GROMACS .gro file of N, CA and C in nm:
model
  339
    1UNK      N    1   1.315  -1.908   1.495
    1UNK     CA    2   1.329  -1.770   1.453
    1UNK      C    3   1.208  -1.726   1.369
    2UNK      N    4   1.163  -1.830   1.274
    2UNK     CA    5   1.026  -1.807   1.203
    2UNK      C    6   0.873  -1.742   1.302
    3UNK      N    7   0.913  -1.849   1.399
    3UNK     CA    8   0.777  -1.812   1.462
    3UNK      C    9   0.802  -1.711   1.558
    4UNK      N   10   0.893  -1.633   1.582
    4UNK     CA   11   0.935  -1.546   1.640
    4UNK      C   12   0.892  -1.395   1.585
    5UNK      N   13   0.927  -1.426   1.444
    5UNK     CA   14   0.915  -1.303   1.302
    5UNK      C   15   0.740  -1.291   1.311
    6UNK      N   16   0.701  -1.429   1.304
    6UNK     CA   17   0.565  -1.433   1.322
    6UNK      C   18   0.488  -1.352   1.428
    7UNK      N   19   0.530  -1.368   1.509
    7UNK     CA   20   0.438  -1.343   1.621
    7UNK      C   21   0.466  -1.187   1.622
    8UNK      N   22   0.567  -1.095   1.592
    8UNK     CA   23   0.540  -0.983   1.613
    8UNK      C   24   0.488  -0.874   1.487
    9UNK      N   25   0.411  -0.983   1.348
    9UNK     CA   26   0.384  -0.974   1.242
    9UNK      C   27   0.209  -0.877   1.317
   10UNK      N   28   0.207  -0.731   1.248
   10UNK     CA   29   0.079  -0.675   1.259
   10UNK      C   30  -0.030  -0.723   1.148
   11UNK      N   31   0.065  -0.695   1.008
   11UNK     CA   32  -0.037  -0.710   0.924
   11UNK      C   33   0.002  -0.860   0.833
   12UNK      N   34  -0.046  -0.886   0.781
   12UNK     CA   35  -0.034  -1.000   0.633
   12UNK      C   36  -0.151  -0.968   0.550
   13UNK      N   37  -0.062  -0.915   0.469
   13UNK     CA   38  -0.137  -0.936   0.309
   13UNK      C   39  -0.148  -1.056   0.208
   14UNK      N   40  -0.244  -1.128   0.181
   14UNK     CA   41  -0.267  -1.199   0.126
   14UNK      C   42  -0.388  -1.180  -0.024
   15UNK      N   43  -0.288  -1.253  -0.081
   15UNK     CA   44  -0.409  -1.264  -0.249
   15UNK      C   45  -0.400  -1.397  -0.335
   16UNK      N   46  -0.516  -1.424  -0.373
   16UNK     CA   47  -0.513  -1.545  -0.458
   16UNK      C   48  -0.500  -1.495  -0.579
   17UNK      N   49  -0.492  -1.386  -0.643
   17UNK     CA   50  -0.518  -1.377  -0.768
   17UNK      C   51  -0.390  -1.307  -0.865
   18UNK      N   52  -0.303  -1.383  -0.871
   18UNK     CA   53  -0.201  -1.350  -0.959
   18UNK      C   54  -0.065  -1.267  -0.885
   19UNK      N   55  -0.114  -1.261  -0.782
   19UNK     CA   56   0.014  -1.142  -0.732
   19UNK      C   57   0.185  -1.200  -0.755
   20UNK      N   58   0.175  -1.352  -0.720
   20UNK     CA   59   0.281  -1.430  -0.730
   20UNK      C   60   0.328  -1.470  -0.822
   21UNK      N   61   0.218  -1.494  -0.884
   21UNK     CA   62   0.265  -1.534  -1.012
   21UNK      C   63   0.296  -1.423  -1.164
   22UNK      N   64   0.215  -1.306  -1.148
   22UNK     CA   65   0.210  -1.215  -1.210
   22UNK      C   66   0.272  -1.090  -1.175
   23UNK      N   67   0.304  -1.078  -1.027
   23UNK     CA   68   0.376  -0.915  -0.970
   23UNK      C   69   0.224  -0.822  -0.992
   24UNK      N   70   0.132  -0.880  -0.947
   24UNK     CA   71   0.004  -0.808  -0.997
   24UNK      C   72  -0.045  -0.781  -0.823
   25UNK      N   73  -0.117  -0.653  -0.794
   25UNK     CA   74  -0.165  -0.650  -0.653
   25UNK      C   75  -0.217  -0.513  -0.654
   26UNK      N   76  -0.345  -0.502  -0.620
   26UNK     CA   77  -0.416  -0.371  -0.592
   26UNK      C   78  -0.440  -0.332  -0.476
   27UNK      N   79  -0.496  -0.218  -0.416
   27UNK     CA   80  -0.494  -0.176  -0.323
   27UNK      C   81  -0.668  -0.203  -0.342
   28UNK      N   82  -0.731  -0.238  -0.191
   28UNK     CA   83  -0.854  -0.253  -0.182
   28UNK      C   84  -0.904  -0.164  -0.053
   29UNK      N   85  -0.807  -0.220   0.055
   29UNK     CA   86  -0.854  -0.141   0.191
   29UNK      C   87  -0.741  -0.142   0.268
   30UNK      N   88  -0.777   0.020   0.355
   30UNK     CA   89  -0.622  -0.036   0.436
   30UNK      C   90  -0.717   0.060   0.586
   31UNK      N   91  -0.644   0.045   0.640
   31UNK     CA   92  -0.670   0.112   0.817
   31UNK      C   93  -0.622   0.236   0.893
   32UNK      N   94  -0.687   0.327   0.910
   32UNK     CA   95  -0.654   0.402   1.025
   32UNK      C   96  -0.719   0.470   1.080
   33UNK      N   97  -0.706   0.563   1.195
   33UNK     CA   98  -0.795   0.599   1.276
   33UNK      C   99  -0.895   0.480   1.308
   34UNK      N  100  -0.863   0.375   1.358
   34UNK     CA  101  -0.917   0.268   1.403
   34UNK      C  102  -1.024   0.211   1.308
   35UNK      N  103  -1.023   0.240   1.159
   35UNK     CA  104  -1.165   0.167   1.110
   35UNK      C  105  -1.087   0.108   0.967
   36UNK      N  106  -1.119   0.011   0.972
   36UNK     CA  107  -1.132  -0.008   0.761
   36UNK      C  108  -1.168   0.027   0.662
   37UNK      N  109  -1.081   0.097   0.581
   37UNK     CA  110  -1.113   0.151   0.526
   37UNK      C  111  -1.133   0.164   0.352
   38UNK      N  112  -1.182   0.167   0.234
   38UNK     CA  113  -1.203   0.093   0.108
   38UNK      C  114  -1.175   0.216   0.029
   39UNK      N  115  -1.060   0.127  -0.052
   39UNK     CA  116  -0.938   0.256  -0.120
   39UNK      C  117  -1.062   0.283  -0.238
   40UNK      N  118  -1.181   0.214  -0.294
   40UNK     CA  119  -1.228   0.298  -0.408
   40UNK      C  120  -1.316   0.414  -0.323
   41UNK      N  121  -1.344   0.413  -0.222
   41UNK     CA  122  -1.427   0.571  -0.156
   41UNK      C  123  -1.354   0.694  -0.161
   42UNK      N  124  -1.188   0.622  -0.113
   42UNK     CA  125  -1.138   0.761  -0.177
   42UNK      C  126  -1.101   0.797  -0.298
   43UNK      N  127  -1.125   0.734  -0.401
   43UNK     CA  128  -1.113   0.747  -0.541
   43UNK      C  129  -1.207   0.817  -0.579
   44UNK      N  130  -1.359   0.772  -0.540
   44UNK     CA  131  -1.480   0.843  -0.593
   44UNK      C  132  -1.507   0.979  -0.482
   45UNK      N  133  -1.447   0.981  -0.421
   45UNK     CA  134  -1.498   1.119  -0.317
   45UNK      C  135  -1.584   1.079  -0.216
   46UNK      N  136  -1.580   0.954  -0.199
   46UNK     CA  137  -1.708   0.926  -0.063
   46UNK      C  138  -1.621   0.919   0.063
   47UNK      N  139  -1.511   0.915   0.046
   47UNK     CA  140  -1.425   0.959   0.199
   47UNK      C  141  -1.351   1.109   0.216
   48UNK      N  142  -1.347   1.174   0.334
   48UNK     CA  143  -1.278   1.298   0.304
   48UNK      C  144  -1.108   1.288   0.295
   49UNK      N  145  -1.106   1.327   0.180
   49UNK     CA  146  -0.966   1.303   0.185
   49UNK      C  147  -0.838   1.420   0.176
   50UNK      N  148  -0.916   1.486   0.225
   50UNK     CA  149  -0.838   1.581   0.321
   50UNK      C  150  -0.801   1.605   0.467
   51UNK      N  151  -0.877   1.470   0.479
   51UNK     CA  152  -0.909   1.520   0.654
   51UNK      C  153  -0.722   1.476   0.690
   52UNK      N  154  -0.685   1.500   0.841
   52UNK     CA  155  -0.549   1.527   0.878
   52UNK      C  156  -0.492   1.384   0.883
   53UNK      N  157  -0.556   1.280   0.903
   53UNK     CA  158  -0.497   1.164   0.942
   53UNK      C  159  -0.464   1.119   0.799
   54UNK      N  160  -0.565   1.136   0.702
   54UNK     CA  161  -0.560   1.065   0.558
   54UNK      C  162  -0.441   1.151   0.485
   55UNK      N  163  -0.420   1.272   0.521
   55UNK     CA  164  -0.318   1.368   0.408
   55UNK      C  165  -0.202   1.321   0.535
   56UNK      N  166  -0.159   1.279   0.646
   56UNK     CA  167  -0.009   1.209   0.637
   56UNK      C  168   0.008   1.073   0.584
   57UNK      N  169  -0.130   0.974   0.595
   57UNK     CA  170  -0.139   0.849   0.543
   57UNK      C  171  -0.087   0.878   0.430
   58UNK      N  172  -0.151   0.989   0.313
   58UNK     CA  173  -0.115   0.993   0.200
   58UNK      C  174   0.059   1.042   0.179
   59UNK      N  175   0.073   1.139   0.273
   59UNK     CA  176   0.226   1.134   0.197
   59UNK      C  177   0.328   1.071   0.272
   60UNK      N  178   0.337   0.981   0.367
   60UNK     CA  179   0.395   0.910   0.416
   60UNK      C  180   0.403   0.760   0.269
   61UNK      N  181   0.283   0.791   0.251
   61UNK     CA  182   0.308   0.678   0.132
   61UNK      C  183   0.344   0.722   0.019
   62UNK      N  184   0.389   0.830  -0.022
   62UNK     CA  185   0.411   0.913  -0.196
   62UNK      C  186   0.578   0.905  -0.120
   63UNK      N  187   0.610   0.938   0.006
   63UNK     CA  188   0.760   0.920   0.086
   63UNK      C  189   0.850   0.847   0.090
   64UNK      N  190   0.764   0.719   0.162
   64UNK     CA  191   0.829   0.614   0.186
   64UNK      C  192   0.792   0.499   0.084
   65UNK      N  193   0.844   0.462  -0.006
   65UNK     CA  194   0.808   0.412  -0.103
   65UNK      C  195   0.971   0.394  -0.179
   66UNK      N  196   0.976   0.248  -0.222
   66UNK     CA  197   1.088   0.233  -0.313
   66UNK      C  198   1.049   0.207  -0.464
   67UNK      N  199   0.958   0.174  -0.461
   67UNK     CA  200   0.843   0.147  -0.628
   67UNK      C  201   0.869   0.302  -0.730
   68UNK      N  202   0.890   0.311  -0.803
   68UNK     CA  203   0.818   0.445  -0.847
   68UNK      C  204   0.808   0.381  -1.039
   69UNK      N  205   0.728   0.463  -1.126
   69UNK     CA  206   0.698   0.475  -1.228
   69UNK      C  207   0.819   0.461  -1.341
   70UNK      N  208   0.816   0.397  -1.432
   70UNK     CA  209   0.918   0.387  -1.532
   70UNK      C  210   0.897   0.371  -1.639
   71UNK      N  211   0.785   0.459  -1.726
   71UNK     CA  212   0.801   0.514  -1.814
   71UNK      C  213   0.747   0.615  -1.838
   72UNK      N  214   0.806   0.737  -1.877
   72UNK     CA  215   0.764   0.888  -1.879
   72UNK      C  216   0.675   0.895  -2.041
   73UNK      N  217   0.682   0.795  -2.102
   73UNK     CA  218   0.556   0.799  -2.247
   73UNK      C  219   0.425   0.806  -2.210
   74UNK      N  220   0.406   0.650  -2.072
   74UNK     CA  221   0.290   0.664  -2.063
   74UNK      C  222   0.202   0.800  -2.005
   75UNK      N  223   0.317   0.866  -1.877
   75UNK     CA  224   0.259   1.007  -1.831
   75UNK      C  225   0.214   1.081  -1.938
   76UNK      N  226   0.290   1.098  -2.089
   76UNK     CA  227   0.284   1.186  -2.168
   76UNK      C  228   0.163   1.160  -2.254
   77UNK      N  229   0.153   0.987  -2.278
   77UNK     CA  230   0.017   0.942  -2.333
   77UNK      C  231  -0.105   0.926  -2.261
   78UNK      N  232  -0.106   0.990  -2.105
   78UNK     CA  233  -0.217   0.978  -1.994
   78UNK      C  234  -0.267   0.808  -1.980
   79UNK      N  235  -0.171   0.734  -2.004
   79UNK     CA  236  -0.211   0.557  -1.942
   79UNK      C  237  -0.233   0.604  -1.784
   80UNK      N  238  -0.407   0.547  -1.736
   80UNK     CA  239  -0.447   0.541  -1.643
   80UNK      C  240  -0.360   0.482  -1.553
   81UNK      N  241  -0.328   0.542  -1.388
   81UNK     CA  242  -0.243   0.505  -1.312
   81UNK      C  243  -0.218   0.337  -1.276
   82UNK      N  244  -0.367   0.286  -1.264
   82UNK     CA  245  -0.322   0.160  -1.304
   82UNK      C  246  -0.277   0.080  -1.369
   83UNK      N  247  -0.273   0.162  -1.517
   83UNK     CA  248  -0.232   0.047  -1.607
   83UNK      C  249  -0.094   0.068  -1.642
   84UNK      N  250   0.005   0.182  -1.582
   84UNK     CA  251   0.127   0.177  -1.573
   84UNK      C  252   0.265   0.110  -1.475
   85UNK      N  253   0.332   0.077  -1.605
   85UNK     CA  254   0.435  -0.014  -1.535
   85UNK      C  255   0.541   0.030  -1.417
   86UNK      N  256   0.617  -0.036  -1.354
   86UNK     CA  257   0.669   0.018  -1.200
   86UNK      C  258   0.781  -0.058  -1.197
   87UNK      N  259   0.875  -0.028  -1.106
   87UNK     CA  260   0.960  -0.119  -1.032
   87UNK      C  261   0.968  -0.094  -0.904
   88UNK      N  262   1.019  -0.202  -0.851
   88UNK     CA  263   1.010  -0.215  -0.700
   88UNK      C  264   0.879  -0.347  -0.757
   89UNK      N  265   0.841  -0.400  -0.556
   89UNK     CA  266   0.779  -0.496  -0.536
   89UNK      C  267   0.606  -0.434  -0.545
   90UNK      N  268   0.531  -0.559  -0.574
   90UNK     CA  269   0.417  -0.580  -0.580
   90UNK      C  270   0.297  -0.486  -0.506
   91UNK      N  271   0.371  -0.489  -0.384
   91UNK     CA  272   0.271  -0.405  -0.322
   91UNK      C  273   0.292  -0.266  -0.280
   92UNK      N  274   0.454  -0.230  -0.290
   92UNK     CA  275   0.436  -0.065  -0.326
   92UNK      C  276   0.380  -0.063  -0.460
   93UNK      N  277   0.406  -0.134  -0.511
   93UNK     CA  278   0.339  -0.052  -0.687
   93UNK      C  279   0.171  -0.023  -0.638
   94UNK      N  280   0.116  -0.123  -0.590
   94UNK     CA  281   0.005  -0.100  -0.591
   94UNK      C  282  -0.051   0.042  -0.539
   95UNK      N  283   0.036   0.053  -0.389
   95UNK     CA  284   0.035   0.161  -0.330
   95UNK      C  285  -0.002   0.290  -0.388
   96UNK      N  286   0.151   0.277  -0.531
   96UNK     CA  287   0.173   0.426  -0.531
   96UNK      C  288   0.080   0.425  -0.649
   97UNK      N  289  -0.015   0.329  -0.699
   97UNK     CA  290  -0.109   0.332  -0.829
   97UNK      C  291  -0.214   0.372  -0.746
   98UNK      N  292  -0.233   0.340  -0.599
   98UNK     CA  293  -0.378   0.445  -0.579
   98UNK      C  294  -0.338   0.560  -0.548
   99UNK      N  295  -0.210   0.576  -0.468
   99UNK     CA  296  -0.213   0.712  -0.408
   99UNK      C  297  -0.149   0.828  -0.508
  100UNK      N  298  -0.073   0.788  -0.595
  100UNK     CA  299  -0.033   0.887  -0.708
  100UNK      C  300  -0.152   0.998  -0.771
  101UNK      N  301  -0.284   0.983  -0.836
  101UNK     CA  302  -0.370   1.041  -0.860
  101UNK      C  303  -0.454   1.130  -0.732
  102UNK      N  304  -0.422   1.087  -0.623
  102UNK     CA  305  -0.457   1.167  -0.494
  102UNK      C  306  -0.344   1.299  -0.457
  103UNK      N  307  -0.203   1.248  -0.487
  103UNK     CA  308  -0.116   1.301  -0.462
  103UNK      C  309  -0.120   1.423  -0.570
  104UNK      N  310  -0.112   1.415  -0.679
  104UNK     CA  311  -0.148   1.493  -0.769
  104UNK      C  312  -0.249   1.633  -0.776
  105UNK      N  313  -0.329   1.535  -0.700
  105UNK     CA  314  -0.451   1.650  -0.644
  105UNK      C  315  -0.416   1.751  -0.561
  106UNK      N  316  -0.313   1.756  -0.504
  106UNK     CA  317  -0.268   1.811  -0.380
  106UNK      C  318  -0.110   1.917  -0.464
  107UNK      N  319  -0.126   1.918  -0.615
  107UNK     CA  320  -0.013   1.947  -0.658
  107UNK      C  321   0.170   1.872  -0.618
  108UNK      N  322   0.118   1.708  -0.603
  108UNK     CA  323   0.274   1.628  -0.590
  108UNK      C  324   0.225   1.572  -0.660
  109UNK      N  325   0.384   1.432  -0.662
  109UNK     CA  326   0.372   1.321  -0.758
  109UNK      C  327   0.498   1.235  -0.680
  110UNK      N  328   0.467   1.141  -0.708
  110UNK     CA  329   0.586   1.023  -0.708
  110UNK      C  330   0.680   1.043  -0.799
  111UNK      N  331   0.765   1.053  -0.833
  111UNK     CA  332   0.891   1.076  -0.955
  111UNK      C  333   0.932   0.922  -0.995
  112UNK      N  334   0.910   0.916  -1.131
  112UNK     CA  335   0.959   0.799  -1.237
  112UNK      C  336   1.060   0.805  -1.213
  113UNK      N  337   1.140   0.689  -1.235
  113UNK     CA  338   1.255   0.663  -1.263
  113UNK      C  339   1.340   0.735  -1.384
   0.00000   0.00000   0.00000
């Protein structure tokens, strides 16, 4: 049954650096429209991130998401999106720590707990 799960597996995410042991995991690159793509370009403005494929990427992920934000101090004290705490698993948090400040831009947000 394992290698079954396996074989119709698209992606695997993998990290050596604390994710397991810490619940720690960033977003670096992810894919569409057939290319790879590096989540700090759209942070700094070197990707368009308006274009049509990236604004459903983006709210398909502000959507579908079980992670969200849990504490409304830090919003109020502006703690950078990364350095705020979450629940849910490892790699929505990461998710919604890049795409929250994009989402924003666009007048949304992910809603805290």
């Amino acid at each position: 049954e394992a290698v079954e799960t396996l074989g119709s597996t698209n992606v695997i995410a993998s990290d050596k650096t604390g994710t397991l042991t810490q619940n720690i995991m960033t977003l670096q690159h992810f894919w569409f429209d057939g290319k790879q793509r590096n989540a700090a370009d759209f942070m700094e403005g070197k990707e368009d991130r308006d274009g049509k494929t990236f604004s459903v990427v983006k709210h398909c992920l502000g959507l579908c998401t079980t992670a969200s934000f849990t504490d409304k101090q830090e919003e109020k004290d502006n703690i950078p999106f990364q350095a705020r705490r979450f629940s849910g698993d490892a790699s929505e948090g990461a998710m919604i720590k890049f795409m929250e400040p994009l989402l924003r831009k666009d007048g949304m947000r992910i809603e805290e707990e």
